[in-house]
Structures are given as C-alpha cells and as structure tokens.
Amino acid sequence: MNPLKFRSLWTLIGYGLVILVVGLSLFPAPPLPVYFDWMDKLYHALAYGILMLWFAQLHPRSRYVWLAGGFISLGILMEVLQSQLPTRSGDIWDVAANSLGTILSWGLALKGMNILLHQFENRYLKPGNED
C-alpha cells in the first residue's frame, strides 16, 4: 500500500462523506435531479460505492472485508431507521443497491483503483508543483 501524505485529510473527507450519506438517508428525500425507473437505486449504489472505494484507499486490502461489511451494515441500518420515520420508508431494494455498490467498488479496489488518492497527491500535491 502506498503511503498517503495527507491521510488525515482524506480520512476527514471520508467521514464527511459518511455523514452526508447518513444525512441524505434520514432527512426528507430531496427531489432527484434526473429521474427514471430505478434511478433511486443507481444513486444508492453510487453513494455506497463511493464510500467503499474512498476508504479502500485508506486501508490495506486485508481490511476490505471489514469495510464492505461495515458499509453493507450501514445501508441496512439506514433502511431500518427510514422505516421508522414518517417522511421516509425502508426498502429492501435500497439495501440491495447499497450492497451492490459496495461490492462493485470492493472489486474495483482489488483491481487497482485503490491508488487514486495516492496518484492525486503525486500529481497535484507534490512540493514544487506550482503549475
């Protein structure tokens, strides 16, 4: 695993992403900017996929199973909590979409997309890179 120079910043941003997903899950649903059948499921898969891929870059591969389990559990918890809210409703298909996004990003991380932050640091955040 490549060492990240700004690991604390990336971790803080990652926690911010988790808070954003939790907030979007529990507050009244905003109108979707684009809508077609199953668009909501695409948003769910994308949100959890981004979380998994982000944190996969901050942890070794040996922890990916724990990350994936954590994000799948978070998705289940959010749907259970939504089922208790008057402005939201829980949906098993949302759980499936959350899980699918997590698993697909797990695969992407295993295939080499777990170095994006490292590449970003090397390209844009290197000392002396004042272009």
XYZ file of C-alpha atoms in Angstrom:
131
model
C 0.000 0.000 0.000
C 1.309 3.394 -0.950
C 1.765 5.841 1.924
C -0.520 8.854 1.732
C 0.988 12.167 2.786
C -2.417 13.662 3.544
C -4.016 10.596 5.178
C -5.640 12.681 7.931
C -7.268 14.979 5.374
C -8.515 12.068 3.261
C -9.868 10.345 6.381
C -11.684 13.516 7.461
C -13.208 13.889 3.994
C -14.234 10.219 4.127
C -16.043 10.719 7.420
C -17.712 13.760 5.900
C -18.942 11.552 3.052
C -20.354 9.058 5.564
C -22.158 11.880 7.399
C -23.518 13.145 4.075
C -24.882 9.707 3.165
C -26.438 9.283 6.625
C -27.995 12.759 6.434
C -29.376 12.172 2.952
C -30.761 8.851 4.179
C -32.556 10.182 7.244
C -33.796 13.642 6.280
C -36.741 14.077 3.919
C -35.785 12.933 0.439
C -34.759 15.753 -1.864
C -36.171 15.731 -5.386
C -33.970 13.752 -7.741
C -32.271 15.927 -10.394
C -32.805 13.212 -13.001
C -35.464 10.573 -12.710
C -36.308 7.343 -14.474
C -37.309 3.916 -13.188
C -34.658 2.629 -10.786
C -32.754 5.953 -10.764
C -33.024 5.976 -6.969
C -31.272 2.590 -6.878
C -28.479 3.937 -9.054
C -27.972 6.787 -6.575
C -27.857 4.295 -3.699
C -25.295 2.091 -5.449
C -23.213 5.125 -6.378
C -23.227 6.536 -2.832
C -22.127 3.294 -1.177
C -19.702 2.542 -3.998
C -18.002 5.890 -3.450
C -17.757 5.231 0.288
C -16.201 1.810 -0.232
C -13.756 2.997 -2.879
C -12.750 6.031 -0.810
C -11.995 4.058 2.343
C -10.330 1.221 0.395
C -7.628 3.743 -0.455
C -7.019 4.464 3.225
C -6.784 0.858 4.434
C -4.864 -2.267 3.414
C -6.600 -4.958 1.359
C -6.752 -7.181 4.428
C -9.382 -4.808 5.846
C -11.594 -4.610 2.748
C -13.895 -7.340 4.031
C -14.450 -5.299 7.222
C -15.038 -2.109 5.253
C -17.531 -3.830 2.981
C -19.294 -5.415 5.951
C -19.443 -2.048 7.664
C -20.923 -0.257 4.666
C -23.425 -3.036 3.980
C -24.418 -2.896 7.658
C -24.723 0.889 7.452
C -27.014 0.514 4.445
C -29.215 -1.954 6.325
C -29.290 0.302 9.391
C -30.296 3.322 7.287
C -33.202 1.409 5.747
C -34.366 0.160 9.151
C -34.242 3.715 10.517
C -36.026 5.043 7.425
C -38.854 2.580 8.039
C -39.379 4.272 11.429
C -39.545 7.814 10.044
C -42.788 9.437 8.886
C -41.082 11.144 5.933
C -39.139 8.101 4.669
C -39.703 4.425 4.030
C -37.342 1.491 4.190
C -36.859 -0.560 1.040
C -35.172 -3.943 0.632
C -34.200 -2.936 -2.919
C -32.295 0.019 -1.498
C -30.376 -2.423 0.707
C -29.597 -4.463 -2.410
C -28.435 -1.355 -4.304
C -26.285 -0.197 -1.366
C -24.717 -3.644 -1.119
C -24.165 -3.918 -4.866
C -22.399 -0.544 -4.954
C -20.196 -1.601 -2.048
C -19.297 -4.942 -3.608
C -18.601 -3.484 -7.058
C -16.247 -0.886 -5.570
C -14.565 -3.582 -3.500
C -13.816 -5.321 -6.781
C -12.576 -2.088 -8.356
C -10.260 -1.522 -5.410
C -8.870 -5.048 -5.767
C -8.285 -4.392 -9.475
C -6.085 -1.371 -8.809
C -8.386 1.592 -8.254
C -7.225 1.763 -4.646
C -4.415 4.185 -5.551
C -6.394 7.149 -6.871
C -5.697 9.376 -3.859
C -2.019 8.446 -3.970
C -1.882 9.353 -7.660
C -3.699 12.625 -6.964
C -1.181 13.509 -4.252
C 1.771 12.720 -6.505
C 0.403 14.734 -9.393
C -1.111 17.769 -7.710
C 0.164 17.995 -4.142
C 3.884 17.425 -4.571
C 6.163 20.129 -3.185
C 7.433 22.309 -6.022
C 4.403 21.652 -8.224
C 3.284 25.246 -8.695
C 1.938 24.897 -12.258
